[in-house]
Amino acid sequence: MPHFTVVPVEDSATSNYDSLEGINWVDYRDTGQGGHPGHLDTVSSDGHGNHSEDSPFLSSADAVKKTDFYDRNLALFEEELDIRPKVSSLLSRLVNYTNITQGAREHEDAENTETSRRKAPKSPNMGTLMGVYLPCLQNIFGVILFLRLTWIVGTAGIVQSFLIVLMCCSCTMLTAISMSAIATNGVVPAGGAYFMISRSLGAEFGGAVGICFYLGTTFAAAMYILGAIEIFLKYLVPQAAIFHASDHHGGDSAILNNMRVYGTICLSLMAVVVFVGVKYVNKLASLFLACVIISIVSIYAGAIKSVFQPPDFSICMLGNRTLVRDQFDVCSKTVLEGNVTVPSQLWRNFCSSGNMSSPQCDDYFNQNNVTEIQGIPGLASGIIRDNMWGDYLEKGQILEKAGLPSVDVHGAVESIGLYVSADIATSFTLLVGIFFPSATGIMAGSNRSGDLKDAQKSIPIGTILAITTTTLHFRCCVHVLSCRFGDAVSKNLVVGTLSWPSPWVIVIGSFFSTVGAGLQSLTGAPRLLQAIAKDNIIPFLRVFGHGKANGEPTWALLLTGLIAELGILIASLDMVAPILSMFFLMCYLFVNLACAVQTLLRTPNWRPRFKYYHWALSFLGMSMCLALMFISSWYYAIVAICIAGMIYKYIEYQGAEKEWGDGIRGLSLSAARYSLLRLELGPPHTKNWRPQVLVLLKLDEDLHVKYPRLLTFVSQLKAGKGLTIVGSVIQGQFLDSYGETQASEQAVKNMMEIERVKGFCQVVVASKVREGIAHLIQSCGLGGMKHNTVVMGWPYGWRQSEDPRAWKTFINTVRCTTAAHLALMVPKNVSFYPSNHERFTDGTIDVWWIVHDGGMLMLLPFLLKQHKVWRKCKMRIFTVAQMDDNSIQMKKDLATFLYQLRIEAEVEVVEMHDSDISAYTYERTLMMEQRSQMLRQMRLSSAEREREVHNYTSTNIHRITPVRPNIHNNICGPQHSLIRMGSLYSDEEEEVVEPVADKIQMTWTKEKYEAERRNRNNAPENFRELMSLKPDQSNVRRMHTAVKLNEVIVNKSHDARLVLLNMPGPPRNTDGDENYMEFLEVLTEGLERVLLVRGGGREVITIYS
């Protein structure tokens, strides 16, 4: 026989296969028949999937042979076994997995003794009948069936009652189909509808609908309690009423006050029972279910009996008005006492004088006769035809029966209380809202999924059968139940008058069933709230995730009791039922939406075992739920939607981020794919152009963002609109730098979150920084969603550093953006840019429009002014006029152009006269070229030394011994470091010579000594060459332009908050790159904040609408 052994050990490693909680590894290896028990091969585990194969007590050769054979079969994968488990181990985890949730069973076990706590949890063994079908029946057959269905049928009539039942039951049936598909698409461990919706539509929808479902369940408890109190006070013990009406006007308030008092007492007792232990509620559940079944059977038995022998329940009528039967004893105006005719109790109620010879009676009483009709005439009496159509009443309107003779006269006001009248105004929509709670309860099976033996089979079958059974029962009840008011049958429960063998069967059964339903609601609602709180998607609900030591949700129970008390204080079953309907309809709506979204997305994980579903049915169910919400009560529907919307937005902005593989994420991916394909149709129109920015960030040695104000500027420019990609380059090899890449991405994302930049992060690894930047410029974005603008920082300190890489990378990036037809923005002195918390209350944004760049210089200030930092700054536009330009006409044309662009700005034309090149310009150009020549000679000599060493090591590689470097003298050691550093800082990064990581023996020859002496003798000659250097005339002209423009800009914009300036392009000849950097420095000297802008070669702003 194979042995299954689990040995727990401690292991600090983390596995990628630890998503199945509570599952241990089991080894399926056969240890052989002859092995000793102590010599078992084991797989050790820490309970989180971190296993290691170990045999600490192996001593027999047979065991060693078995292990070798086993390892030899997996030797090809032995290096990955710590992160990729064996199939046998994975299957073991799945077999041992239990989906028993933190429900009633755990709470029962926790309340037992310490010995019982150590027992292994019982495997789920409930079938379809006991686990799903009967619990659904118990939840569906409730207070509405016993107390309100007869009134609904009598008021709406048979036709409209059929329509109400059809609408509500069709809605729940479609929802059950959608729920069956979701529930059979994997294990539903906890939370019921909340779990299904949150894992299908995301934390935002799940939290919003979960709260609505919780509120619905809580108000359901209040509704059941009010129903139980109504049965208790009206039909069981009417004498227990505390408040009594002084007249017929105060009857309603007295009833409501009695409901409030007894309802509060009943709620408190039920809450204590739930607090003491759920096991008592579960043990009573069978009794309550038996009461429901016995009551329904007695109704059908009474209906069948009424065909042959209708029950003797008469109704007293005065004319065609129905009288309240408990106000008198005999349905007659007079009674015969002995041989004397005397006034009856009914006479005394309508007449102020008991003398029949001179009566002072109500006019309607005098002119109409008193008759008595049968309250339940039986199915064979034609009552179905009479009750085919409805008769809606206003509040206080007297109930009249058509077909009875009556003299239409007004009676006395004091007599109104003697007639049966409507206590609320009725309408079709109101009846829909009141009846719908009787169709709820379909989630009872899915909520018990942890206790089901085969949940994926039992939930669909049991739920759909329960809905079919209850729908047929409701339709039958529409035929046989058509009485409007219990007041007409001596305060008896109308359903009870029909039951057999006794009305008390229905009265007592309905009382216990409503009490049981209330207890179930008070048990389920706190656990639902606890499940939401433990998911930690709503921060302020965290406290309700805690409870007693055994897991009982004490704080959640307290909140549930307080909310249920609000329903109790309403004190009217007819007012609480529509509130309950709203929250359940909201939940059912999103169940249908979840199924429809998953079906349409066709995600690979959507593989429900229940096959009889379709997205069209789900959409139909969703539409019916929405329609029923507004049909029942449009204002309650708006309130429920607002509550769900506020919770959704709260979770979106403040809640914890959860990744549950929900359908909304898949829907977003599908929508993104569709949009990207649409964007591929062509470039965006000029009217839709906005800067889609690629930000090139530089990280320091500690992987921190070196210039975070660059992100601040981008956030102010973008304001959350359009595309933002933040890119950075790490120099090295990808295989060696993966961890550093991940850390860099996280650092950049953290800084993006701090600066409130909404976008994406991209960190690439390249052997050279300039290559990495070129890769980012070429490959960032996807399809039509690509960047059109690059933002990069200024290479500060490039003059003082001997390292040319910074400014060479900068110029190379400028050339790359130009080649890619991308716009470029270079914020200079970015550390002086304002943060998001600063506000400029005055000042200007100056635009120096020197050459046309497609309108970038016009558009950028407008976008900046949308942000609160720059909003109060005024915009000024300067342009330069030459000697042959008409500056006055240029100003008018520019003002007209800005007016057509709908941009408000001051316009100024600056005239620049031709002037001779100054001595300052000449000297500045000369110093620039001398510096460039000197740095070039230094790099050339460094490159020569590198090539010499490289040639030497290449020709003498056979003399290298394979040991680590060992520096023997003071010449070789520093030269090694200089080789590496010099190569990195040279003009040609491609010619980096890697130092040989071995021992190299170098000696000085006579030829090398003579060459070094000649180089030292040439140093004075090189210096004299630098001093006699004459500047190039093209460089002088460029320097002259930079100096003159800088003078004008500083004169006009020295106090501006920001200066935007056309950025000149780099020279076509790469030999003048150092001079280009000097020109830019001269152009921007003396300005605090400068934004150099270079257009992408297309128009980005238009005058047309």
PDB file of C-alpha atoms in Angstrom, residues 479-667:
ATOM      1  CA  HIS A 479     -56.982  31.611  -8.289  1.00  0.00           C
ATOM      2  CA  VAL A 480     -58.029  30.584  -4.808  1.00  0.00           C
ATOM      3  CA  LEU A 481     -57.142  33.676  -2.750  1.00  0.00           C
ATOM      4  CA  SER A 482     -59.087  36.796  -3.603  1.00  0.00           C
ATOM      5  CA  CYS A 483     -60.264  38.378  -0.348  1.00  0.00           C
ATOM      6  CA  ARG A 484     -59.185  41.925   0.300  1.00  0.00           C
ATOM      7  CA  PHE A 485     -59.292  42.524   4.037  1.00  0.00           C
ATOM      8  CA  GLY A 486     -59.180  40.360   7.143  1.00  0.00           C
ATOM      9  CA  ASP A 487     -61.360  42.889   8.966  1.00  0.00           C
ATOM     10  CA  ALA A 488     -64.314  41.512   7.022  1.00  0.00           C
ATOM     11  CA  VAL A 489     -63.905  38.003   8.498  1.00  0.00           C
ATOM     12  CA  SER A 490     -63.845  38.838  12.200  1.00  0.00           C
ATOM     13  CA  LYS A 491     -60.118  39.751  12.336  1.00  0.00           C
ATOM     14  CA  ASN A 492     -59.198  36.286  11.141  1.00  0.00           C
ATOM     15  CA  LEU A 493     -56.197  35.605   8.932  1.00  0.00           C
ATOM     16  CA  VAL A 494     -57.716  35.264   5.480  1.00  0.00           C
ATOM     17  CA  VAL A 495     -55.471  32.378   4.464  1.00  0.00           C
ATOM     18  CA  GLY A 496     -56.344  30.721   7.757  1.00  0.00           C
ATOM     19  CA  THR A 497     -60.056  30.744   6.949  1.00  0.00           C
ATOM     20  CA  LEU A 498     -59.306  28.623   3.909  1.00  0.00           C
ATOM     21  CA  SER A 499     -56.956  26.138   5.564  1.00  0.00           C
ATOM     22  CA  TRP A 500     -57.805  22.670   6.731  1.00  0.00           C
ATOM     23  CA  PRO A 501     -58.260  21.251   9.325  1.00  0.00           C
ATOM     24  CA  SER A 502     -58.086  24.424  11.413  1.00  0.00           C
ATOM     25  CA  PRO A 503     -57.248  28.118  10.850  1.00  0.00           C
ATOM     26  CA  TRP A 504     -54.787  27.888  13.710  1.00  0.00           C
ATOM     27  CA  VAL A 505     -52.503  25.731  11.561  1.00  0.00           C
ATOM     28  CA  ILE A 506     -51.857  28.710   9.288  1.00  0.00           C
ATOM     29  CA  VAL A 507     -51.702  31.261  12.104  1.00  0.00           C
ATOM     30  CA  ILE A 508     -49.195  29.348  14.183  1.00  0.00           C
ATOM     31  CA  GLY A 509     -47.241  28.081  11.170  1.00  0.00           C
ATOM     32  CA  SER A 510     -46.952  31.536   9.611  1.00  0.00           C
ATOM     33  CA  PHE A 511     -45.842  33.022  12.929  1.00  0.00           C
ATOM     34  CA  PHE A 512     -43.038  30.509  13.378  1.00  0.00           C
ATOM     35  CA  SER A 513     -41.996  30.701   9.743  1.00  0.00           C
ATOM     36  CA  THR A 514     -41.656  34.499   9.909  1.00  0.00           C
ATOM     37  CA  VAL A 515     -39.729  34.255  13.172  1.00  0.00           C
ATOM     38  CA  GLY A 516     -37.410  31.680  11.611  1.00  0.00           C
ATOM     39  CA  ALA A 517     -36.894  33.798   8.501  1.00  0.00           C
ATOM     40  CA  GLY A 518     -36.077  36.779  10.710  1.00  0.00           C
ATOM     41  CA  LEU A 519     -33.503  34.736  12.622  1.00  0.00           C
ATOM     42  CA  GLN A 520     -31.921  33.537   9.388  1.00  0.00           C
ATOM     43  CA  SER A 521     -31.659  37.114   8.125  1.00  0.00           C
ATOM     44  CA  LEU A 522     -30.115  38.289  11.399  1.00  0.00           C
ATOM     45  CA  THR A 523     -27.651  35.410  11.131  1.00  0.00           C
ATOM     46  CA  GLY A 524     -26.686  35.963   7.499  1.00  0.00           C
ATOM     47  CA  ALA A 525     -26.464  39.759   7.355  1.00  0.00           C
ATOM     48  CA  PRO A 526     -23.636  40.173   9.925  1.00  0.00           C
ATOM     49  CA  ARG A 527     -21.593  37.460   8.205  1.00  0.00           C
ATOM     50  CA  LEU A 528     -22.031  39.169   4.872  1.00  0.00           C
ATOM     51  CA  LEU A 529     -20.820  42.434   6.388  1.00  0.00           C
ATOM     52  CA  GLN A 530     -17.913  40.596   8.003  1.00  0.00           C
ATOM     53  CA  ALA A 531     -16.921  39.087   4.639  1.00  0.00           C
ATOM     54  CA  ILE A 532     -16.936  42.568   3.059  1.00  0.00           C
ATOM     55  CA  ALA A 533     -14.920  43.994   5.947  1.00  0.00           C
ATOM     56  CA  LYS A 534     -12.349  41.194   5.801  1.00  0.00           C
ATOM     57  CA  ASP A 535     -11.815  41.811   2.097  1.00  0.00           C
ATOM     58  CA  ASN A 536     -10.649  45.270   3.202  1.00  0.00           C
ATOM     59  CA  ILE A 537     -12.135  47.040   0.200  1.00  0.00           C
ATOM     60  CA  ILE A 538     -13.953  49.636   2.346  1.00  0.00           C
ATOM     61  CA  PRO A 539     -11.510  51.026   4.913  1.00  0.00           C
ATOM     62  CA  PHE A 540     -14.020  52.370   7.443  1.00  0.00           C
ATOM     63  CA  LEU A 541     -15.683  48.930   7.735  1.00  0.00           C
ATOM     64  CA  ARG A 542     -12.532  47.188   9.000  1.00  0.00           C
ATOM     65  CA  VAL A 543     -13.773  47.179  12.590  1.00  0.00           C
ATOM     66  CA  PHE A 544     -16.719  44.983  11.590  1.00  0.00           C
ATOM     67  CA  GLY A 545     -14.364  42.264  10.418  1.00  0.00           C
ATOM     68  CA  HIS A 546     -13.511  41.469  14.041  1.00  0.00           C
ATOM     69  CA  GLY A 547     -15.630  39.509  16.458  1.00  0.00           C
ATOM     70  CA  LYS A 548     -15.475  36.998  19.240  1.00  0.00           C
ATOM     71  CA  ALA A 549     -12.682  34.473  19.578  1.00  0.00           C
ATOM     72  CA  ASN A 550     -14.737  31.870  17.721  1.00  0.00           C
ATOM     73  CA  GLY A 551     -15.244  34.192  14.758  1.00  0.00           C
ATOM     74  CA  GLU A 552     -18.758  35.389  15.574  1.00  0.00           C
ATOM     75  CA  PRO A 553     -19.230  38.865  14.012  1.00  0.00           C
ATOM     76  CA  THR A 554     -20.163  40.718  17.184  1.00  0.00           C
ATOM     77  CA  TRP A 555     -19.673  44.260  15.903  1.00  0.00           C
ATOM     78  CA  ALA A 556     -21.379  43.446  12.625  1.00  0.00           C
ATOM     79  CA  LEU A 557     -24.328  42.011  14.549  1.00  0.00           C
ATOM     80  CA  LEU A 558     -24.584  45.223  16.562  1.00  0.00           C
ATOM     81  CA  LEU A 559     -24.686  47.367  13.420  1.00  0.00           C
ATOM     82  CA  THR A 560     -27.204  45.006  11.827  1.00  0.00           C
ATOM     83  CA  GLY A 561     -29.466  45.339  14.857  1.00  0.00           C
ATOM     84  CA  LEU A 562     -29.315  49.139  14.711  1.00  0.00           C
ATOM     85  CA  ILE A 563     -30.192  49.239  10.996  1.00  0.00           C
ATOM     86  CA  ALA A 564     -32.976  46.692  11.477  1.00  0.00           C
ATOM     87  CA  GLU A 565     -34.339  48.896  14.252  1.00  0.00           C
ATOM     88  CA  LEU A 566     -34.786  51.654  11.671  1.00  0.00           C
ATOM     89  CA  GLY A 567     -37.057  49.317   9.732  1.00  0.00           C
ATOM     90  CA  ILE A 568     -38.891  48.435  12.919  1.00  0.00           C
ATOM     91  CA  LEU A 569     -39.510  52.113  13.637  1.00  0.00           C
ATOM     92  CA  ILE A 570     -41.164  52.470  10.233  1.00  0.00           C
ATOM     93  CA  ALA A 571     -43.586  49.924  11.694  1.00  0.00           C
ATOM     94  CA  SER A 572     -45.427  49.291   8.419  1.00  0.00           C
ATOM     95  CA  LEU A 573     -44.897  46.097   6.492  1.00  0.00           C
ATOM     96  CA  ASP A 574     -46.182  47.778   3.350  1.00  0.00           C
ATOM     97  CA  MET A 575     -43.561  50.542   3.658  1.00  0.00           C
ATOM     98  CA  VAL A 576     -40.603  48.296   4.448  1.00  0.00           C
ATOM     99  CA  ALA A 577     -41.254  45.825   1.611  1.00  0.00           C
ATOM    100  CA  PRO A 578     -40.466  48.298  -1.254  1.00  0.00           C
ATOM    101  CA  ILE A 579     -37.181  49.272   0.461  1.00  0.00           C
ATOM    102  CA  LEU A 580     -36.269  45.612   0.659  1.00  0.00           C
ATOM    103  CA  SER A 581     -37.218  45.154  -3.003  1.00  0.00           C
ATOM    104  CA  MET A 582     -34.853  47.926  -4.127  1.00  0.00           C
ATOM    105  CA  PHE A 583     -31.768  46.418  -2.551  1.00  0.00           C
ATOM    106  CA  PHE A 584     -32.491  42.887  -3.744  1.00  0.00           C
ATOM    107  CA  LEU A 585     -33.272  44.084  -7.260  1.00  0.00           C
ATOM    108  CA  MET A 586     -29.983  45.981  -7.276  1.00  0.00           C
ATOM    109  CA  CYS A 587     -28.167  42.790  -6.317  1.00  0.00           C
ATOM    110  CA  TYR A 588     -29.972  40.694  -8.931  1.00  0.00           C
ATOM    111  CA  LEU A 589     -29.255  43.322 -11.584  1.00  0.00           C
ATOM    112  CA  PHE A 590     -25.529  43.003 -11.065  1.00  0.00           C
ATOM    113  CA  VAL A 591     -25.644  39.202 -10.963  1.00  0.00           C
ATOM    114  CA  ASN A 592     -27.151  39.319 -14.467  1.00  0.00           C
ATOM    115  CA  LEU A 593     -24.630  41.942 -15.528  1.00  0.00           C
ATOM    116  CA  ALA A 594     -21.732  39.815 -14.266  1.00  0.00           C
ATOM    117  CA  CYS A 595     -22.921  36.794 -16.249  1.00  0.00           C
ATOM    118  CA  ALA A 596     -23.491  38.863 -19.407  1.00  0.00           C
ATOM    119  CA  VAL A 597     -20.073  40.512 -19.214  1.00  0.00           C
ATOM    120  CA  GLN A 598     -18.256  37.229 -18.669  1.00  0.00           C
ATOM    121  CA  THR A 599     -20.159  35.584 -21.514  1.00  0.00           C
ATOM    122  CA  LEU A 600     -19.490  38.365 -24.001  1.00  0.00           C
ATOM    123  CA  LEU A 601     -15.823  38.662 -23.072  1.00  0.00           C
ATOM    124  CA  ARG A 602     -15.290  34.908 -23.513  1.00  0.00           C
ATOM    125  CA  THR A 603     -12.426  34.903 -21.056  1.00  0.00           C
ATOM    126  CA  PRO A 604     -10.487  31.619 -20.899  1.00  0.00           C
ATOM    127  CA  ASN A 605     -11.494  31.110 -17.262  1.00  0.00           C
ATOM    128  CA  TRP A 606     -15.226  31.355 -18.074  1.00  0.00           C
ATOM    129  CA  ARG A 607     -16.115  27.646 -18.250  1.00  0.00           C
ATOM    130  CA  PRO A 608     -19.342  27.136 -16.235  1.00  0.00           C
ATOM    131  CA  ARG A 609     -20.691  23.632 -15.925  1.00  0.00           C
ATOM    132  CA  PHE A 610     -24.220  24.992 -16.219  1.00  0.00           C
ATOM    133  CA  LYS A 611     -24.665  25.330 -19.989  1.00  0.00           C
ATOM    134  CA  TYR A 612     -28.213  26.661 -20.280  1.00  0.00           C
ATOM    135  CA  TYR A 613     -27.404  30.344 -20.181  1.00  0.00           C
ATOM    136  CA  HIS A 614     -27.036  33.105 -22.745  1.00  0.00           C
ATOM    137  CA  TRP A 615     -25.940  36.706 -22.603  1.00  0.00           C
ATOM    138  CA  ALA A 616     -29.307  37.797 -24.037  1.00  0.00           C
ATOM    139  CA  LEU A 617     -31.141  36.178 -21.100  1.00  0.00           C
ATOM    140  CA  SER A 618     -28.816  37.939 -18.692  1.00  0.00           C
ATOM    141  CA  PHE A 619     -29.447  41.296 -20.344  1.00  0.00           C
ATOM    142  CA  LEU A 620     -33.186  40.643 -20.276  1.00  0.00           C
ATOM    143  CA  GLY A 621     -32.996  39.833 -16.573  1.00  0.00           C
ATOM    144  CA  MET A 622     -30.928  42.946 -15.942  1.00  0.00           C
ATOM    145  CA  SER A 623     -33.464  45.076 -17.821  1.00  0.00           C
ATOM    146  CA  MET A 624     -36.348  43.544 -15.885  1.00  0.00           C
ATOM    147  CA  CYS A 625     -34.605  44.244 -12.577  1.00  0.00           C
ATOM    148  CA  LEU A 626     -34.063  47.870 -13.539  1.00  0.00           C
ATOM    149  CA  ALA A 627     -37.649  48.210 -14.754  1.00  0.00           C
ATOM    150  CA  LEU A 628     -39.070  46.651 -11.590  1.00  0.00           C
ATOM    151  CA  MET A 629     -37.030  49.049  -9.463  1.00  0.00           C
ATOM    152  CA  PHE A 630     -38.633  52.090 -11.053  1.00  0.00           C
ATOM    153  CA  ILE A 631     -42.062  50.448 -11.341  1.00  0.00           C
ATOM    154  CA  SER A 632     -42.106  49.660  -7.626  1.00  0.00           C
ATOM    155  CA  SER A 633     -40.939  53.058  -6.390  1.00  0.00           C
ATOM    156  CA  TRP A 634     -38.962  55.452  -8.543  1.00  0.00           C
ATOM    157  CA  TYR A 635     -37.734  57.520  -5.581  1.00  0.00           C
ATOM    158  CA  TYR A 636     -36.566  54.452  -3.643  1.00  0.00           C
ATOM    159  CA  ALA A 637     -34.828  53.285  -6.831  1.00  0.00           C
ATOM    160  CA  ILE A 638     -32.967  56.588  -7.162  1.00  0.00           C
ATOM    161  CA  VAL A 639     -31.931  56.433  -3.505  1.00  0.00           C
ATOM    162  CA  ALA A 640     -30.649  52.859  -3.879  1.00  0.00           C
ATOM    163  CA  ILE A 641     -28.714  53.737  -7.045  1.00  0.00           C
ATOM    164  CA  CYS A 642     -27.200  56.787  -5.340  1.00  0.00           C
ATOM    165  CA  ILE A 643     -26.116  54.692  -2.350  1.00  0.00           C
ATOM    166  CA  ALA A 644     -24.485  52.125  -4.622  1.00  0.00           C
ATOM    167  CA  GLY A 645     -22.874  54.878  -6.719  1.00  0.00           C
ATOM    168  CA  MET A 646     -21.393  56.633  -3.699  1.00  0.00           C
ATOM    169  CA  ILE A 647     -19.971  53.362  -2.358  1.00  0.00           C
ATOM    170  CA  TYR A 648     -18.525  52.596  -5.797  1.00  0.00           C
ATOM    171  CA  LYS A 649     -16.759  55.947  -6.032  1.00  0.00           C
ATOM    172  CA  TYR A 650     -15.536  55.685  -2.444  1.00  0.00           C
ATOM    173  CA  ILE A 651     -13.972  52.281  -3.094  1.00  0.00           C
ATOM    174  CA  GLU A 652     -12.503  53.561  -6.348  1.00  0.00           C
ATOM    175  CA  TYR A 653     -10.690  56.463  -4.677  1.00  0.00           C
ATOM    176  CA  GLN A 654     -10.158  55.324  -1.081  1.00  0.00           C
ATOM    177  CA  GLY A 655     -10.537  51.573  -1.021  1.00  0.00           C
ATOM    178  CA  ALA A 656      -7.866  48.940  -1.226  1.00  0.00           C
ATOM    179  CA  GLU A 657      -6.847  47.801  -4.692  1.00  0.00           C
ATOM    180  CA  LYS A 658      -7.745  44.170  -5.331  1.00  0.00           C
ATOM    181  CA  GLU A 659      -6.897  42.063  -8.321  1.00  0.00           C
ATOM    182  CA  TRP A 660      -9.474  39.286  -8.525  1.00  0.00           C
ATOM    183  CA  GLY A 661      -9.375  38.708 -12.267  1.00  0.00           C
ATOM    184  CA  ASP A 662     -12.737  40.404 -12.562  1.00  0.00           C
ATOM    185  CA  GLY A 663     -14.714  40.919 -15.744  1.00  0.00           C
ATOM    186  CA  ILE A 664     -14.475  44.701 -15.650  1.00  0.00           C
ATOM    187  CA  ARG A 665     -10.734  44.405 -16.156  1.00  0.00           C
ATOM    188  CA  GLY A 666     -11.363  42.095 -19.089  1.00  0.00           C
ATOM    189  CA  LEU A 667     -13.949  44.538 -20.392  1.00  0.00           C
TER     190      LEU A 667
END
